């Protein structure tokens, strides 16, 4: 890669005793290390994640790209470009919304992208993430080498003392003349006083900045910047991934023949019909569970899919929560069983492979039907009680479930390995994470839950949302009348909330938001809060507002 990377290729990341001679830093790295640490401190000290995350991400991306050589292998990696795009997109979403999902996506994307920069041949998203995180260890070790006392310290001290004596006489003479001029010239004395006063103010600011927490925070920024700037290769996860292949290969271990890679001439402890026994066990299990699952799906299709209306007194919460969790666990177990049976030589058992494949396919499709039933349960719950974070998360999980079931079919029919499934599903999980980062979910939740058809609203849940939701709540303030408002009392039970109390809490949130906006520094600005601030510039806190707000 670059001089830094190639020089460090043989440097062990985990050595702690006698470290070899450290590789030299380039001029660009010597410049970027202090700049990155200072930028981290200025942007994030006592600030929330907002536009500062976009600026620091831009610095990291620019610094890494500037240090990569033109012919580096990482330029030809599709995963490199995918995670770079995800990093930029997530950072922009943090600056726009400042949501926790966007922040998580940005941090994970940046660490994963750095992992691909470190090891260009990686494919697993999880391994790239771990590589990016673990690369901090050798980078910190290299940083500690920079902080060590230099060699031949005695010789350097003697030279310092020599030059100090040479400069001492001129400085002493300068001090004497300065005192004489101060006594003789009043204007020079006044100018000296102003200069000393300015110097005192600078020192006051410096010592106010040099608090122990601030220094520790600056050290954290220095360590993180070193992890970005020092691209020291971490081969562990890349070496581990290199053992896996995309497809299942027939295993011939234990065969007494020199034609195989690892012949085994020992006495055989297995029988020749063991594979047939495994096939019969798999076929019977898949067949029986298919029948059982068919009964469950038939009940769900008849009960839930068409014209479902909960009866009076029906516990919809228990119906959704317990039923959804059990069905999701059933789907995961089914996928695990299919992966287990199709892990080795059963993929090559020609006498019954076609029947087993079709049985597994029917099982997978029936699990897809079961996943649809889970989605319908969640849909009915949303229709009758409103949106919430977990209810949105269920649909994100179902997206991954459908994709995972499709990859299981690939494994069954194309003899794909478990490694291939982890690679594909890792990319799918990363795509869902980016999707969650791009959503203005709180605004959509509030807008949906405040529809007139909901007579019972968990208004305390809406009031606890981030500040960017306040314009939406203010726009629907007039619609609170005649509704059954609820609020969590902190112990998991809902208490009635009067309309007057709801308005007072809303006004208090708005006043606190406006006061906080005047105190925020620019690194904590987000576009959504800027829009909310403009909305409340002329908002009356004593009368209802009938305006509508759209983002």
Short mmCIF file of C-alpha atoms in Angstrom, two decimals:
data_model
loop_
_atom_site.label_atom_id
_atom_site.label_comp_id
_atom_site.label_asym_id
_atom_site.label_seq_id
_atom_site.Cartn_x
_atom_site.Cartn_y
_atom_site.Cartn_z
CA UNK A 1 0.00 0.00 0.00
CA UNK A 2 1.89 3.11 1.11
CA UNK A 3 5.22 3.54 2.87
CA UNK A 4 3.55 3.22 6.24
CA UNK A 5 1.73 0.04 5.36
CA UNK A 6 4.50 -1.79 3.58
CA UNK A 7 7.02 -0.94 6.25
CA UNK A 8 4.70 -2.28 8.94
CA UNK A 9 3.77 -5.50 7.17
CA UNK A 10 6.08 -7.56 9.34
CA UNK A 11 5.40 -5.70 12.56
CA UNK A 12 3.41 -7.87 15.02
CA UNK A 13 0.26 -6.13 16.21
CA UNK A 14 0.23 -7.85 19.59
CA UNK A 15 3.89 -7.58 20.60
CA UNK A 16 4.38 -6.00 23.98
CA UNK A 17 7.98 -6.73 24.99
CA UNK A 18 10.82 -5.96 22.60
CA UNK A 19 9.28 -4.02 19.74
CA UNK A 20 11.29 -3.73 16.52
CA UNK A 21 12.45 -0.42 15.16
CA UNK A 22 9.25 1.52 14.38
CA UNK A 23 8.51 2.50 10.85
CA UNK A 24 8.98 6.22 10.09
CA UNK A 25 5.96 8.48 9.71
CA UNK A 26 5.38 10.30 6.48
CA UNK A 27 5.05 14.07 6.37
CA UNK A 28 1.32 13.73 5.71
CA UNK A 29 0.86 11.53 8.79
CA UNK A 30 2.83 13.93 10.98
CA UNK A 31 0.47 16.69 9.88
CA UNK A 32 -2.80 14.73 10.08
CA UNK A 33 -2.24 13.25 13.55
CA UNK A 34 -2.33 16.51 15.55
CA UNK A 35 -4.89 18.09 13.22
CA UNK A 36 -7.25 15.14 13.69
CA UNK A 37 -6.88 15.15 17.48
CA UNK A 38 -7.53 18.91 17.70
CA UNK A 39 -10.48 18.62 15.30
CA UNK A 40 -11.99 15.79 17.37
CA UNK A 41 -11.68 17.84 20.55
CA UNK A 42 -13.19 20.99 19.00
CA UNK A 43 -16.07 19.15 17.35
CA UNK A 44 -17.13 16.69 20.06
CA UNK A 45 -16.23 18.10 23.49
CA UNK A 46 -19.55 18.47 25.34
CA UNK A 47 -21.41 18.31 22.03
CA UNK A 48 -23.95 15.85 20.67
CA UNK A 49 -23.60 13.99 17.37
CA UNK A 50 -24.79 16.32 14.62
CA UNK A 51 -22.97 18.22 11.89
CA UNK A 52 -19.72 17.54 13.78
CA UNK A 53 -20.02 13.86 12.86
CA UNK A 54 -20.24 14.77 9.18
CA UNK A 55 -17.18 17.03 9.40
CA UNK A 56 -15.04 14.51 11.27
CA UNK A 57 -16.10 11.71 8.91
CA UNK A 58 -15.13 13.92 5.97
CA UNK A 59 -11.72 14.46 7.57
CA UNK A 60 -11.22 10.71 8.14
CA UNK A 61 -12.29 9.78 4.62
CA UNK A 62 -10.17 12.50 3.05
CA UNK A 63 -7.11 11.58 5.14
CA UNK A 64 -7.34 7.88 4.29
CA UNK A 65 -7.97 8.44 0.59
CA UNK A 66 -5.08 10.89 0.38
CA UNK A 67 -2.70 8.30 1.91
CA UNK A 68 -3.70 5.45 -0.43
CA UNK A 69 -1.45 4.86 -3.44
CA UNK A 70 -2.96 4.95 -6.91
CA UNK A 71 -2.52 1.23 -7.57
CA UNK A 72 -3.72 -0.09 -4.19
CA UNK A 73 -5.82 -3.23 -4.39
CA UNK A 74 -8.57 -1.64 -2.32
CA UNK A 75 -9.58 0.62 -5.23
CA UNK A 76 -10.84 -2.51 -7.02
CA UNK A 77 -12.94 -3.75 -4.10
CA UNK A 78 -16.70 -3.38 -4.44
CA UNK A 79 -17.09 -3.71 -0.66
CA UNK A 80 -14.76 -0.72 -0.23
CA UNK A 81 -16.96 1.48 -2.40
CA UNK A 82 -20.20 0.16 -0.89
CA UNK A 83 -19.14 0.91 2.70
CA UNK A 84 -17.67 4.27 1.64
CA UNK A 85 -21.04 5.22 0.17
CA UNK A 86 -22.77 3.96 3.33
CA UNK A 87 -20.38 5.97 5.52
CA UNK A 88 -21.02 9.22 3.66
CA UNK A 89 -24.77 8.62 3.56
CA UNK A 90 -24.94 7.83 7.28
CA UNK A 91 -22.86 10.89 8.18
CA UNK A 92 -25.20 13.10 6.16
CA UNK A 93 -28.20 11.55 7.94
CA UNK A 94 -26.59 12.31 11.31
CA UNK A 95 -26.25 15.96 10.26
CA UNK A 96 -29.85 16.01 9.04
CA UNK A 97 -31.69 14.11 11.80
CA UNK A 98 -29.17 13.40 14.55
CA UNK A 99 -30.93 10.09 15.24
CA UNK A 100 -29.41 7.19 17.13
CA UNK A 101 -29.92 4.87 14.16
CA UNK A 102 -27.98 7.24 11.88
CA UNK A 103 -25.17 7.57 14.43
CA UNK A 104 -24.90 3.79 14.86
CA UNK A 105 -24.89 3.31 11.10
CA UNK A 106 -22.20 5.98 10.64
CA UNK A 107 -19.85 4.54 13.29
CA UNK A 108 -20.34 0.96 12.06
CA UNK A 109 -19.92 1.98 8.41
CA UNK A 110 -16.74 3.94 9.13
CA UNK A 111 -15.18 1.09 11.12
CA UNK A 112 -16.16 -1.43 8.42
CA UNK A 113 -14.77 0.77 5.65
CA UNK A 114 -11.47 1.11 7.53
CA UNK A 115 -11.43 -2.69 7.83
CA UNK A 116 -11.67 -3.04 4.06
CA UNK A 117 -8.92 -0.41 3.67
CA UNK A 118 -6.76 -2.49 6.02
CA UNK A 119 -7.47 -5.80 4.23
CA UNK A 120 -8.69 -5.28 0.68
CA UNK A 121 -9.51 -8.96 0.08
CA UNK A 122 -12.02 -9.25 2.91
CA UNK A 123 -15.64 -10.06 2.00
CA UNK A 124 -17.48 -10.65 5.26
CA UNK A 125 -18.91 -7.40 6.60
CA UNK A 126 -18.55 -8.65 10.18
CA UNK A 127 -14.88 -9.51 9.72
CA UNK A 128 -14.24 -6.10 8.14
CA UNK A 129 -15.89 -4.43 11.14
CA UNK A 130 -13.74 -6.45 13.57
CA UNK A 131 -10.62 -5.70 11.53
CA UNK A 132 -11.36 -1.98 11.61
CA UNK A 133 -11.85 -2.04 15.38
CA UNK A 134 -8.85 -4.27 16.15
CA UNK A 135 -6.54 -2.11 14.00
CA UNK A 136 -6.67 0.41 16.86
CA UNK A 137 -4.39 -1.85 18.92
CA UNK A 138 -1.23 -1.69 16.72
CA UNK A 139 -1.96 1.96 15.97
CA UNK A 140 -1.98 2.78 19.68
CA UNK A 141 1.24 0.80 20.15
CA UNK A 142 2.85 2.86 17.40
CA UNK A 143 1.57 6.03 19.05
CA UNK A 144 3.15 5.03 22.38
CA UNK A 145 6.48 4.63 20.58
CA UNK A 146 6.25 8.28 19.57
CA UNK A 147 5.79 9.28 23.21
CA UNK A 148 8.91 7.44 24.43
CA UNK A 149 12.01 9.37 25.45
CA UNK A 150 14.46 9.66 22.56
CA UNK A 151 17.68 7.68 22.51
CA UNK A 152 20.98 9.34 23.55
CA UNK A 153 19.09 11.64 25.90
CA UNK A 154 22.30 12.66 27.71
CA UNK A 155 23.93 13.92 24.51
CA UNK A 156 20.83 15.87 23.57
CA UNK A 157 20.67 17.46 27.02
CA UNK A 158 24.28 18.57 26.75
CA UNK A 159 23.60 20.20 23.38
CA UNK A 160 20.51 21.90 24.83
CA UNK A 161 22.56 23.29 27.71
CA UNK A 162 25.22 24.51 25.27
CA UNK A 163 22.74 26.43 23.09
CA UNK A 164 20.92 27.66 26.20
CA UNK A 165 24.08 29.31 27.44
CA UNK A 166 24.62 30.92 24.04
CA UNK A 167 21.13 32.43 24.12
CA UNK A 168 21.17 33.27 27.82
CA UNK A 169 23.45 36.33 27.56
CA UNK A 170 21.42 38.04 24.77
CA UNK A 171 18.16 37.33 26.59
CA UNK A 172 19.52 38.76 29.84
CA UNK A 173 20.64 41.90 28.01
CA UNK A 174 17.21 42.17 26.35
CA UNK A 175 15.52 41.99 29.77
CA UNK A 176 17.75 44.76 31.17
CA UNK A 177 17.01 47.11 28.26
CA UNK A 178 13.29 46.29 28.52
CA UNK A 179 13.24 47.37 32.18
CA UNK A 180 15.10 50.58 31.36
CA UNK A 181 12.65 51.44 28.55
CA UNK A 182 9.67 50.77 30.80
CA UNK A 183 11.05 53.23 33.38
CA UNK A 184 11.97 55.85 30.82
CA UNK A 185 8.95 55.73 28.42
CA UNK A 186 5.35 55.84 29.79
CA UNK A 187 3.82 54.88 26.46
CA UNK A 188 6.10 51.86 26.17
CA UNK A 189 5.05 50.94 29.70
CA UNK A 190 1.37 51.15 28.75
CA UNK A 191 1.97 49.03 25.66
CA UNK A 192 3.81 46.47 27.81
CA UNK A 193 0.92 46.38 30.28
CA UNK A 194 -1.58 45.68 27.47
CA UNK A 195 0.62 42.92 26.09
CA UNK A 196 0.97 41.30 29.52
CA UNK A 197 -2.78 41.59 30.08
CA UNK A 198 -3.48 39.85 26.74
CA UNK A 199 -0.95 37.15 27.65
CA UNK A 200 -2.67 36.66 31.01
CA UNK A 201 -6.04 36.26 29.29
CA UNK A 202 -4.60 33.66 26.94
CA UNK A 203 -3.11 31.76 29.87
CA UNK A 204 -6.44 31.90 31.73
CA UNK A 205 -8.21 30.41 28.74
CA UNK A 206 -5.50 27.79 28.37
CA UNK A 207 -5.66 26.69 32.00
CA UNK A 208 -9.46 26.70 31.88
CA UNK A 209 -9.20 24.34 28.89
CA UNK A 210 -6.57 22.11 30.52
CA UNK A 211 -8.91 20.20 32.81
CA UNK A 212 -8.37 16.50 33.45
CA UNK A 213 -11.56 15.40 31.62
CA UNK A 214 -10.66 17.62 28.68
CA UNK A 215 -7.15 16.19 28.49
CA UNK A 216 -8.52 12.65 28.63
CA UNK A 217 -10.99 13.51 25.89
CA UNK A 218 -8.19 14.98 23.78
CA UNK A 219 -6.22 11.76 24.36
CA UNK A 220 -9.20 9.75 23.12
CA UNK A 221 -9.30 11.85 19.97
CA UNK A 222 -5.56 11.31 19.51
CA UNK A 223 -5.98 7.53 19.82
CA UNK A 224 -8.89 7.41 17.39
CA UNK A 225 -7.06 9.60 14.90
CA UNK A 226 -3.99 7.37 15.17
CA UNK A 227 -6.19 4.34 14.43
CA UNK A 228 -7.33 6.06 11.25
CA UNK A 229 -4.01 7.48 10.09
CA UNK A 230 -1.78 4.48 10.87
CA UNK A 231 -3.03 1.76 8.51
CA UNK A 232 -1.11 -1.12 10.09
CA UNK A 233 -2.17 -4.49 8.61
CA UNK A 234 -4.21 -6.84 10.81
CA UNK A 235 -4.23 -10.25 9.10
CA UNK A 236 -6.06 -12.37 11.67
CA UNK A 237 -9.60 -12.10 10.30
CA UNK A 238 -8.44 -12.14 6.67
CA UNK A 239 -6.48 -15.33 7.30
CA UNK A 240 -9.46 -16.90 9.04
CA UNK A 241 -11.78 -15.97 6.16
CA UNK A 242 -9.38 -17.44 3.60
CA UNK A 243 -10.19 -20.95 4.89
CA UNK A 244 -13.79 -20.74 3.70
CA UNK A 245 -15.26 -21.20 0.24
CA UNK A 246 -18.47 -20.23 -1.50
CA UNK A 247 -19.62 -23.80 -2.10
CA UNK A 248 -19.77 -27.07 -0.19
CA UNK A 249 -17.20 -29.63 -1.41
CA UNK A 250 -17.45 -33.34 -0.94
CA UNK A 251 -15.41 -34.52 2.03
CA UNK A 252 -13.42 -37.69 1.50
CA UNK A 253 -11.58 -37.74 4.81
CA UNK A 254 -11.36 -41.19 6.31
CA UNK A 255 -10.97 -42.96 2.94
CA UNK A 256 -8.06 -45.39 2.75
CA UNK A 257 -6.65 -44.22 -0.57
CA UNK A 258 -3.66 -42.19 -1.70
CA UNK A 259 -5.95 -40.41 -4.22
CA UNK A 260 -7.42 -38.17 -1.50
CA UNK A 261 -5.76 -35.26 0.28
CA UNK A 262 -5.77 -36.76 3.78
CA UNK A 263 -6.01 -40.54 3.54
CA UNK A 264 -6.85 -42.44 6.71
CA UNK A 265 -5.70 -46.08 6.92
CA UNK A 266 -6.87 -46.58 10.49
CA UNK A 267 -9.62 -48.99 11.38
CA UNK A 268 -12.97 -47.47 10.44
CA UNK A 269 -15.30 -46.76 13.33
CA UNK A 270 -18.20 -45.76 11.07
CA UNK A 271 -20.39 -47.83 8.82
CA UNK A 272 -20.99 -47.40 5.14
CA UNK A 273 -24.69 -46.73 5.68
CA UNK A 274 -24.21 -43.81 8.07
CA UNK A 275 -24.91 -41.26 5.32
CA UNK A 276 -28.13 -43.05 4.41
CA UNK A 277 -29.16 -43.00 8.06
CA UNK A 278 -28.51 -39.27 8.20
CA UNK A 279 -30.56 -38.86 5.03
CA UNK A 280 -33.49 -40.83 6.46
CA UNK A 281 -33.34 -38.81 9.68
CA UNK A 282 -33.32 -35.53 7.74
CA UNK A 283 -36.15 -36.65 5.46
CA UNK A 284 -38.34 -37.81 8.34
CA UNK A 285 -37.72 -34.63 10.35
CA UNK A 286 -38.40 -32.33 7.41
CA UNK A 287 -41.48 -34.34 6.42
CA UNK A 288 -43.01 -34.36 9.90
CA UNK A 289 -42.32 -30.69 10.56
CA UNK A 290 -43.74 -29.83 7.13
CA UNK A 291 -47.01 -31.51 8.12
CA UNK A 292 -47.05 -29.72 11.48
CA UNK A 293 -46.20 -26.40 9.88
CA UNK A 294 -48.91 -26.90 7.27
CA UNK A 295 -51.50 -27.18 10.06
CA UNK A 296 -50.19 -24.02 11.76
CA UNK A 297 -50.13 -22.07 8.50
CA UNK A 298 -53.63 -23.24 7.60
CA UNK A 299 -54.91 -21.94 10.96
CA UNK A 300 -53.10 -18.62 10.55
CA UNK A 301 -54.28 -18.13 6.97
CA UNK A 302 -57.88 -18.81 7.92
CA UNK A 303 -57.77 -16.81 11.15
CA UNK A 304 -55.41 -13.88 10.46
CA UNK A 305 -55.04 -13.35 6.73
CA UNK A 306 -58.63 -12.52 5.79
CA UNK A 307 -61.09 -10.41 7.74
CA UNK A 308 -59.38 -10.53 11.14
CA UNK A 309 -61.25 -8.45 13.74
CA UNK A 310 -60.26 -8.84 17.41
CA UNK A 311 -63.18 -9.76 19.64
CA UNK A 312 -64.18 -7.61 22.58
CA UNK A 313 -61.74 -8.13 25.43
CA UNK A 314 -59.20 -9.84 23.13
CA UNK A 315 -55.63 -9.36 24.45
CA UNK A 316 -53.99 -7.96 21.35
CA UNK A 317 -50.70 -7.33 23.15
CA UNK A 318 -50.31 -10.97 24.17
CA UNK A 319 -51.45 -12.05 20.71
CA UNK A 320 -48.69 -10.05 19.05
CA UNK A 321 -45.80 -10.17 21.50
CA UNK A 322 -45.78 -13.82 22.56
CA UNK A 323 -46.97 -15.12 19.21
CA UNK A 324 -44.45 -13.06 17.25
CA UNK A 325 -41.48 -14.07 19.41
CA UNK A 326 -42.37 -17.76 19.25
CA UNK A 327 -42.89 -17.71 15.49
CA UNK A 328 -39.63 -15.86 14.87
CA UNK A 329 -37.78 -18.40 17.03
CA UNK A 330 -39.45 -21.19 15.05
CA UNK A 331 -38.22 -19.68 11.77
CA UNK A 332 -34.65 -19.33 13.07
CA UNK A 333 -34.60 -22.92 14.33
CA UNK A 334 -35.92 -24.16 10.99
CA UNK A 335 -33.18 -22.29 9.12
CA UNK A 336 -30.58 -23.72 11.49
CA UNK A 337 -31.80 -27.30 10.95
CA UNK A 338 -31.64 -26.92 7.16
CA UNK A 339 -28.12 -25.52 7.41
CA UNK A 340 -27.09 -28.42 9.62
CA UNK A 341 -28.31 -31.19 7.32
CA UNK A 342 -26.93 -29.57 4.16
CA UNK A 343 -23.53 -28.79 5.62
CA UNK A 344 -21.51 -31.77 4.22
CA UNK A 345 -21.83 -34.91 2.12
CA UNK A 346 -25.62 -35.03 2.25
CA UNK A 347 -25.44 -32.48 -0.58
CA UNK A 348 -23.96 -35.27 -2.75
CA UNK A 349 -26.24 -38.16 -1.75
CA UNK A 350 -27.70 -38.82 -5.18
CA UNK A 351 -30.25 -41.58 -4.30
CA UNK A 352 -32.44 -39.20 -2.32
CA UNK A 353 -31.00 -35.73 -2.84
CA UNK A 354 -33.81 -34.48 -5.10
CA UNK A 355 -36.54 -35.56 -2.64
CA UNK A 356 -34.67 -34.01 0.28
CA UNK A 357 -34.16 -30.77 -1.62
CA UNK A 358 -37.84 -30.45 -2.48
CA UNK A 359 -38.81 -31.26 1.11
CA UNK A 360 -36.45 -28.54 2.38
CA UNK A 361 -37.79 -26.12 -0.24
CA UNK A 362 -41.39 -26.70 0.90
CA UNK A 363 -40.25 -26.21 4.49
CA UNK A 364 -38.54 -22.92 3.64
CA UNK A 365 -41.58 -21.67 1.72
CA UNK A 366 -43.84 -22.59 4.62
CA UNK A 367 -41.56 -20.62 6.92
CA UNK A 368 -41.97 -17.68 4.53
CA UNK A 369 -45.75 -18.05 4.97
CA UNK A 370 -45.18 -18.09 8.72
CA UNK A 371 -43.15 -14.89 8.42
CA UNK A 372 -46.04 -13.28 6.55
CA UNK A 373 -48.33 -14.25 9.44
CA UNK A 374 -45.89 -12.53 11.82
CA UNK A 375 -46.02 -9.41 9.67
CA UNK A 376 -49.83 -9.47 9.68
CA UNK A 377 -49.92 -9.79 13.48
CA UNK A 378 -47.65 -6.77 13.72
CA UNK A 379 -49.79 -4.94 11.14
CA UNK A 380 -52.98 -5.48 13.12
CA UNK A 381 -51.24 -4.33 16.28
CA UNK A 382 -50.19 -1.11 14.51
CA UNK A 383 -53.69 -0.65 13.07
CA UNK A 384 -55.32 -0.81 16.49
CA UNK A 385 -52.69 0.71 18.82
CA UNK A 386 -50.30 2.79 16.68
CA UNK A 387 -46.64 2.78 15.68
CA UNK A 388 -43.61 2.26 17.91
CA UNK A 389 -39.90 1.59 17.48
CA UNK A 390 -40.12 -2.17 18.06
CA UNK A 391 -43.02 -2.52 15.62
CA UNK A 392 -40.92 -0.91 12.92
CA UNK A 393 -38.00 -3.10 13.94
CA UNK A 394 -40.12 -6.22 13.44
CA UNK A 395 -40.55 -5.36 9.77
CA UNK A 396 -36.83 -4.72 9.43
CA UNK A 397 -36.19 -8.15 10.92
CA UNK A 398 -38.77 -9.73 8.59
CA UNK A 399 -36.97 -8.23 5.59
CA UNK A 400 -33.80 -9.95 6.75
CA UNK A 401 -35.79 -13.15 7.38
CA UNK A 402 -37.16 -13.29 3.83
CA UNK A 403 -33.70 -12.62 2.43
CA UNK A 404 -32.24 -15.28 4.72
CA UNK A 405 -34.83 -17.84 3.59
CA UNK A 406 -33.96 -17.06 -0.04
CA UNK A 407 -30.27 -17.66 0.67
CA UNK A 408 -31.15 -20.96 2.38
CA UNK A 409 -32.74 -22.04 -0.90
CA UNK A 410 -29.51 -21.09 -2.65
CA UNK A 411 -27.63 -23.31 -0.24
CA UNK A 412 -30.00 -26.22 -0.79
CA UNK A 413 -30.02 -26.08 -4.60
CA UNK A 414 -26.58 -24.65 -5.39
CA UNK A 415 -24.58 -26.28 -2.58
CA UNK A 416 -23.64 -22.87 -1.17
CA UNK A 417 -21.57 -22.91 2.00
CA UNK A 418 -22.48 -21.36 5.32
CA UNK A 419 -19.77 -18.79 4.61
CA UNK A 420 -21.66 -17.67 1.49
CA UNK A 421 -24.85 -17.31 3.52
CA UNK A 422 -23.10 -15.24 6.19
CA UNK A 423 -21.56 -13.04 3.49
CA UNK A 424 -24.87 -12.38 1.73
CA UNK A 425 -26.88 -11.92 4.90
CA UNK A 426 -24.21 -9.62 6.33
CA UNK A 427 -24.63 -7.36 3.31
CA UNK A 428 -28.41 -7.50 3.76
CA UNK A 429 -28.11 -6.55 7.43
CA UNK A 430 -25.87 -3.64 6.48
CA UNK A 431 -28.42 -2.49 3.89
CA UNK A 432 -31.21 -2.60 6.50
CA UNK A 433 -29.03 -0.60 8.90
CA UNK A 434 -28.60 2.09 6.22
CA UNK A 435 -32.34 2.02 5.57
CA UNK A 436 -33.05 2.62 9.26
CA UNK A 437 -30.50 5.45 9.30
CA UNK A 438 -32.26 7.25 6.43
CA UNK A 439 -35.71 7.24 8.04
CA UNK A 440 -37.27 10.14 9.90
CA UNK A 441 -39.03 7.56 12.05
CA UNK A 442 -40.04 9.72 15.00
CA UNK A 443 -41.88 12.19 12.76
CA UNK A 444 -43.68 9.36 10.98
CA UNK A 445 -44.59 7.68 14.27
CA UNK A 446 -46.05 10.89 15.70
CA UNK A 447 -47.92 11.69 12.49
CA UNK A 448 -49.40 8.21 12.35
CA UNK A 449 -50.34 7.93 16.03
CA UNK A 450 -52.05 11.32 16.05
CA UNK A 451 -54.54 10.38 13.34
CA UNK A 452 -58.16 11.11 14.35
CA UNK A 453 -59.12 7.42 14.23
CA UNK A 454 -56.99 6.67 17.31
CA UNK A 455 -59.07 7.62 20.33
CA UNK A 456 -56.43 6.35 22.76
CA UNK A 457 -52.94 7.79 22.39
CA UNK A 458 -49.77 7.17 24.40
CA UNK A 459 -48.96 10.87 24.44
CA UNK A 460 -46.19 10.47 27.01
CA UNK A 461 -44.30 8.32 24.47
CA UNK A 462 -44.59 11.09 21.88
CA UNK A 463 -43.49 13.78 24.34
CA UNK A 464 -40.35 11.75 25.15
CA UNK A 465 -39.22 11.79 21.51
CA UNK A 466 -36.39 14.03 20.22
CA UNK A 467 -36.91 17.76 19.74
CA UNK A 468 -37.45 17.49 16.00
CA UNK A 469 -40.87 15.90 16.72
CA UNK A 470 -42.14 18.99 18.58
CA UNK A 471 -43.43 20.80 15.44
CA UNK A 472 -45.51 17.75 14.57
CA UNK A 473 -46.96 17.63 18.08
CA UNK A 474 -47.67 21.36 17.99
CA UNK A 475 -49.39 21.05 14.63
CA UNK A 476 -51.78 18.45 16.09
CA UNK A 477 -52.29 20.21 19.40
CA UNK A 478 -55.91 21.10 18.61
CA UNK A 479 -56.72 17.42 18.05
CA UNK A 480 -55.99 16.43 21.65
CA UNK A 481 -59.50 17.34 22.74
CA UNK A 482 -61.78 14.38 23.38
CA UNK A 483 -59.02 11.77 23.31
CA UNK A 484 -57.97 9.30 25.95
CA UNK A 485 -54.37 10.35 26.56
CA UNK A 486 -51.96 8.05 28.41
CA UNK A 487 -48.50 8.35 29.93
CA UNK A 488 -46.11 5.77 31.31
CA UNK A 489 -45.52 6.28 35.01
CA UNK A 490 -42.02 4.81 34.77
CA UNK A 491 -42.87 1.34 36.07
CA UNK A 492 -44.36 -0.07 32.87
CA UNK A 493 -47.99 0.90 33.53
CA UNK A 494 -49.98 3.59 31.75
CA UNK A 495 -51.72 6.36 33.67
CA UNK A 496 -54.39 8.75 32.36
CA UNK A 497 -53.07 12.11 31.17
CA UNK A 498 -55.41 15.08 31.15
CA UNK A 499 -55.61 17.35 28.13
CA UNK A 500 -54.47 20.35 30.17
CA UNK A 501 -51.47 18.48 31.55
CA UNK A 502 -50.55 17.28 28.04
CA UNK A 503 -50.61 20.85 26.72
CA UNK A 504 -48.52 22.11 29.64
CA UNK A 505 -45.91 19.41 29.09
CA UNK A 506 -45.85 20.22 25.38
CA UNK A 507 -45.36 23.93 26.07
CA UNK A 508 -42.60 23.13 28.57
CA UNK A 509 -40.81 20.99 25.96
CA UNK A 510 -41.09 23.80 23.42
CA UNK A 511 -39.74 26.42 25.84
CA UNK A 512 -36.85 24.18 26.83
CA UNK A 513 -36.08 23.50 23.17
CA UNK A 514 -36.03 27.19 22.27
CA UNK A 515 -33.80 27.96 25.24
CA UNK A 516 -31.48 25.10 24.36
CA UNK A 517 -31.24 26.21 20.73
CA UNK A 518 -29.92 29.61 21.81
CA UNK A 519 -27.18 27.95 23.87
CA UNK A 520 -26.07 25.31 21.37
CA UNK A 521 -22.80 25.73 19.55
CA UNK A 522 -22.57 25.11 15.83
CA UNK A 523 -21.10 21.55 16.07
CA UNK A 524 -24.40 20.38 17.61
CA UNK A 525 -26.65 21.79 14.89
CA UNK A 526 -28.89 19.49 12.83
CA UNK A 527 -31.08 20.40 9.90
CA UNK A 528 -34.20 19.00 11.58
CA UNK A 529 -33.67 21.11 14.71
CA UNK A 530 -33.01 24.16 12.53
CA UNK A 531 -36.35 23.59 10.83
CA UNK A 532 -38.04 23.13 14.20
CA UNK A 533 -36.47 26.36 15.49
CA UNK A 534 -37.80 28.30 12.53
CA UNK A 535 -41.25 26.79 13.06
CA UNK A 536 -41.38 27.95 16.69
CA UNK A 537 -40.12 31.49 16.06
CA UNK A 538 -43.72 32.71 15.83
CA UNK A 539 -45.51 29.87 17.61
CA UNK A 540 -47.85 31.00 20.43
CA UNK A 541 -47.54 28.95 23.61
CA UNK A 542 -51.01 29.83 24.90
CA UNK A 543 -53.30 29.04 22.00
CA UNK A 544 -53.69 26.09 19.71
CA UNK A 545 -51.94 26.14 16.37
CA UNK A 546 -53.73 24.75 13.33
CA UNK A 547 -50.72 24.84 11.02
CA UNK A 548 -49.41 21.70 9.42
CA UNK A 549 -45.77 20.78 9.19
CA UNK A 550 -44.10 18.57 6.60
CA UNK A 551 -40.54 17.26 6.45
#
